[in-house]
Amino acid sequence: MQLYLYDAQGACIGRQEARLSPARPHNPDGSPNYLLPANATPIQPPLTAAGQVAVFDGEAWRVEEDHRGQVAYATADGKPVIIQAFGPLPEGLTLTPPPGRRYSWDAATNTWQPDMAAIRADAEAVIDDQADARLAPYISLTPGRAMTYMAKEAQARQFLEAAAPEPADYPLIAGEVGITADTAKAVAETILTMAKAWHAMGGAIEAVRLAAKKQVRQAPTPEAVEAVLAGIVWPEEPTA
């Protein structure tokens, strides 16, 4: 005789052949006297499909949904949860993973919908970071140092435009003599050459940055936003 086994929650976990009682192998009528261990029944469970389990309630079997071991996602925040018990999926969970970080659950359609405002904001921050990384070799992103560079450029222009400049009157130029170049005039010329490169690269980077951010703000879908980010072509660093 076949016995069908179930766990503490009643879920079917397999079957086994019944064993005769070693003390009294036959009933008074001569029929076999099988042992009936705990959590076992001779009642055959119904057939189940994928995602189902047969559950015994002490008298009969019923078929329940079975998502045990599957990963579900909280519709409140998208966090993953391992399903531990059989039965219908608990309220507030879905087996559909969110496509990305900036998605929220739409109960009306039972789907994840993109938060386009947040997705666009994230993309614009990425663009700004990429632009800053490319500007860093040319222009200081620290306000104090940026002001110093602007002052150096102004003093360099004034120095080269003066008929008989006195280096002491241009402390930012004089301070680099022997470091940037050997003479005040050479220092001023070097600073203006560098400033020209800063302005050219800064302008080119800024143009790409603003154009990309405009495209992101007009992108209708997350995929379109990703396409904008993937398609950015930043200006190449000039070579000697």
Coordinates of C-alpha atoms in Angstrom, one line a residue:
M1 CA 0.0 0.0 0.0
Q2 CA 1.2 3.5 -0.8
L3 CA 1.4 6.2 1.9
Y4 CA 1.6 9.8 1.0
L5 CA 3.7 12.0 3.2
Y6 CA 3.1 15.6 4.2
D7 CA 5.1 18.1 6.2
A8 CA 4.0 20.1 9.3
Q9 CA 2.1 22.5 7.1
G10 CA 0.3 19.7 5.3
A11 CA 2.3 20.1 2.0
C12 CA 2.9 16.8 0.2
I13 CA 6.5 15.8 0.3
G14 CA 6.5 12.4 -1.3
R15 CA 5.4 8.8 -0.8
Q16 CA 6.5 5.5 0.5
E17 CA 5.4 1.9 0.8
A18 CA 3.5 1.1 3.9
R19 CA 5.0 -1.4 6.3
L20 CA 3.2 -4.2 8.0
S21 CA 3.1 -4.1 11.8
P22 CA 5.8 -6.5 13.0
A23 CA 3.7 -7.2 16.2
R24 CA 0.4 -7.9 14.4
P25 CA 0.9 -8.1 10.6
H26 CA -2.8 -9.0 10.0
N27 CA -6.1 -7.7 11.1
P28 CA -8.7 -10.1 12.6
D29 CA -10.3 -10.4 9.2
G30 CA -7.0 -11.4 7.7
S31 CA -6.3 -8.2 5.8
P32 CA -2.9 -6.7 6.1
N33 CA -2.3 -4.5 9.2
Y34 CA -0.2 -1.6 7.9
L35 CA 1.5 0.9 10.2
L36 CA 0.4 4.5 9.7
P37 CA 3.1 6.9 10.8
A38 CA 2.5 10.5 11.6
N39 CA 2.1 12.9 8.7
A40 CA 1.1 10.2 6.3
T41 CA -2.2 9.1 4.7
P42 CA -3.2 6.4 2.2
I43 CA -5.4 9.0 0.4
Q44 CA -3.8 9.8 -2.9
P45 CA -3.2 13.5 -3.5
P46 CA -4.5 15.2 -6.7
L47 CA -2.2 15.9 -9.6
T48 CA -0.6 19.3 -9.5
A49 CA 1.0 21.6 -12.1
A50 CA 4.1 23.7 -11.9
G51 CA 3.6 26.4 -9.2
Q52 CA 1.2 24.2 -7.2
V53 CA 1.3 21.9 -4.2
A54 CA -1.1 19.3 -2.7
V55 CA -2.0 20.1 0.9
F56 CA -3.6 17.7 3.3
D57 CA -5.9 19.1 6.0
G58 CA -6.3 15.9 8.0
E59 CA -9.2 14.6 6.0
A60 CA -8.7 15.5 2.4
W61 CA -6.2 17.1 -0.1
R62 CA -6.6 20.5 -1.7
V63 CA -4.4 22.2 -4.3
E64 CA -2.6 25.4 -3.3
E65 CA -0.4 27.9 -5.2
D66 CA 3.2 27.2 -4.3
H67 CA 5.8 30.0 -4.7
R68 CA 8.2 28.7 -2.0
G69 CA 11.8 29.5 -2.7
Q70 CA 10.9 32.0 -5.4
V71 CA 12.1 35.7 -5.2
A72 CA 9.2 38.2 -4.9
Y73 CA 9.5 41.9 -4.8
A74 CA 7.8 44.4 -2.5
T75 CA 5.6 46.7 -4.4
A76 CA 6.3 49.4 -1.9
D77 CA 10.1 49.7 -2.5
G78 CA 11.1 46.9 -4.9
K79 CA 13.1 45.0 -2.3
P80 CA 13.5 41.2 -2.9
V81 CA 11.8 38.7 -0.5
I82 CA 12.2 34.9 -0.5
I83 CA 8.7 33.3 -0.3
Q84 CA 8.7 30.8 2.6
A85 CA 5.1 29.5 2.6
F86 CA 2.7 28.0 0.0
G87 CA -0.5 29.8 -0.9
P88 CA -1.4 32.9 -2.9
L89 CA 1.3 35.5 -3.2
P90 CA 0.9 37.8 -0.2
E91 CA -0.5 41.3 -0.7
G92 CA 2.2 43.8 -1.5
L93 CA 4.4 41.4 -3.4
T94 CA 4.9 40.6 -7.0
L95 CA 7.1 38.0 -8.8
T96 CA 8.0 40.6 -11.5
P97 CA 11.2 42.4 -10.7
P98 CA 11.4 46.1 -11.1
P99 CA 13.3 47.0 -14.3
G100 CA 15.5 49.5 -12.5
R101 CA 16.0 51.6 -9.4
R102 CA 13.7 54.4 -10.4
Y103 CA 10.5 52.4 -10.8
S104 CA 7.3 52.4 -8.8
W105 CA 4.4 49.9 -8.7
D106 CA 1.2 50.9 -10.4
A107 CA -1.6 49.0 -8.7
A108 CA -4.1 50.0 -11.5
T109 CA -2.1 48.1 -14.2
N110 CA -0.1 45.7 -11.9
T111 CA 3.1 46.8 -13.6
W112 CA 6.2 48.7 -12.7
Q113 CA 6.2 52.2 -14.1
P114 CA 9.3 54.4 -14.5
D115 CA 9.7 57.6 -12.5
M116 CA 10.9 59.6 -15.5
A117 CA 11.6 62.7 -13.4
A118 CA 13.9 60.8 -11.2
I119 CA 15.5 58.9 -14.1
R120 CA 16.2 62.1 -15.9
A121 CA 17.6 63.8 -12.8
D122 CA 20.0 60.8 -12.3
A123 CA 21.1 61.0 -15.9
E124 CA 21.7 64.8 -15.7
A125 CA 23.8 64.2 -12.6
V126 CA 25.9 61.6 -14.5
I127 CA 26.4 64.0 -17.4
D128 CA 27.5 66.8 -15.0
D129 CA 30.0 64.4 -13.3
Q130 CA 31.4 63.3 -16.6
A131 CA 31.8 66.9 -17.7
D132 CA 33.5 67.8 -14.4
A133 CA 35.9 64.9 -14.8
R134 CA 36.9 66.1 -18.3
L135 CA 37.2 69.8 -17.1
A136 CA 39.4 68.9 -14.1
P137 CA 42.7 68.8 -16.0
Y138 CA 42.1 72.3 -17.4
I139 CA 39.9 74.2 -14.9
S140 CA 39.9 73.9 -11.2
L141 CA 36.5 73.0 -9.8
T142 CA 37.4 74.6 -6.5
P143 CA 36.0 78.1 -6.4
G144 CA 39.0 79.6 -4.7
R145 CA 41.5 78.1 -7.1
A146 CA 39.3 79.0 -10.1
M147 CA 39.3 82.7 -9.0
T148 CA 43.1 82.5 -8.7
Y149 CA 43.4 81.2 -12.2
M150 CA 41.2 84.0 -13.5
A151 CA 43.3 86.5 -11.7
K152 CA 46.5 85.0 -13.1
E153 CA 45.1 85.3 -16.6
A154 CA 44.1 88.9 -16.1
Q155 CA 47.6 89.8 -14.7
A156 CA 49.3 88.0 -17.6
R157 CA 47.3 90.0 -20.1
Q158 CA 48.0 93.2 -18.3
F159 CA 51.7 92.4 -18.0
L160 CA 52.1 91.7 -21.7
E161 CA 50.1 94.8 -22.7
A162 CA 52.1 97.1 -20.5
A163 CA 54.9 99.1 -22.1
A164 CA 57.4 98.5 -19.3
P165 CA 55.8 96.2 -16.8
E166 CA 57.4 95.9 -13.3
P167 CA 57.1 92.2 -12.2
A168 CA 56.6 93.3 -8.6
D169 CA 53.3 94.9 -9.7
Y170 CA 52.1 91.5 -10.9
P171 CA 52.6 89.2 -7.9
L172 CA 50.8 86.2 -9.4
I173 CA 53.2 86.4 -12.4
A174 CA 56.3 87.1 -10.3
G175 CA 55.5 84.2 -8.0
E176 CA 55.9 81.7 -10.8
V177 CA 59.3 82.9 -12.1
G178 CA 61.7 80.0 -11.9
I179 CA 58.8 77.6 -11.6
T180 CA 56.6 78.0 -14.7
A181 CA 59.3 79.8 -16.7
D182 CA 62.5 81.6 -16.3
T183 CA 61.3 85.2 -16.8
A184 CA 58.1 87.1 -15.9
K185 CA 57.4 87.6 -19.6
A186 CA 57.7 83.9 -20.3
V187 CA 55.5 83.1 -17.3
A188 CA 52.8 85.5 -18.6
E189 CA 52.9 84.0 -22.1
T190 CA 52.7 80.5 -20.7
I191 CA 49.7 81.4 -18.6
L192 CA 47.9 82.9 -21.6
T193 CA 48.7 79.8 -23.7
M194 CA 47.2 77.6 -21.0
A195 CA 44.2 79.9 -20.6
K196 CA 43.5 79.6 -24.3
A197 CA 43.5 75.8 -24.0
W198 CA 41.3 76.0 -20.9
H199 CA 38.7 78.2 -22.7
A200 CA 38.7 76.1 -25.8
M201 CA 38.2 72.8 -24.0
G202 CA 35.9 74.3 -21.5
G203 CA 33.6 75.7 -24.2
A204 CA 33.6 72.4 -26.1
I205 CA 32.8 70.3 -23.0
E206 CA 30.1 72.8 -21.9
A207 CA 28.4 72.6 -25.3
V208 CA 28.3 68.8 -25.2
R209 CA 27.1 68.9 -21.6
L210 CA 24.2 71.2 -22.3
A211 CA 23.1 69.4 -25.4
A212 CA 23.1 66.0 -23.7
K213 CA 21.1 67.4 -20.8
K214 CA 18.6 68.9 -23.2
Q215 CA 18.2 65.5 -24.9
V216 CA 17.7 63.8 -21.5
R217 CA 15.0 66.2 -20.5
Q218 CA 13.2 65.4 -23.8
A219 CA 13.7 61.6 -23.6
P220 CA 10.3 59.9 -23.2
T221 CA 11.4 56.5 -21.8
P222 CA 14.2 55.1 -19.7
E223 CA 15.6 53.4 -22.8
A224 CA 15.8 56.7 -24.5
V225 CA 17.6 58.2 -21.6
E226 CA 20.1 55.4 -21.6
A227 CA 20.6 55.9 -25.4
V228 CA 21.5 59.6 -24.8
L229 CA 24.1 58.7 -22.1
A230 CA 25.6 56.0 -24.3
G231 CA 25.7 58.3 -27.3
I232 CA 27.6 61.2 -25.7
V233 CA 30.9 62.1 -27.5
W234 CA 33.1 64.2 -25.3
P235 CA 35.8 66.3 -27.0
E236 CA 39.2 64.7 -27.1
E237 CA 42.1 66.2 -25.2
P238 CA 44.3 68.1 -27.6
T239 CA 47.7 66.5 -28.4
A240 CA 51.0 68.3 -28.9

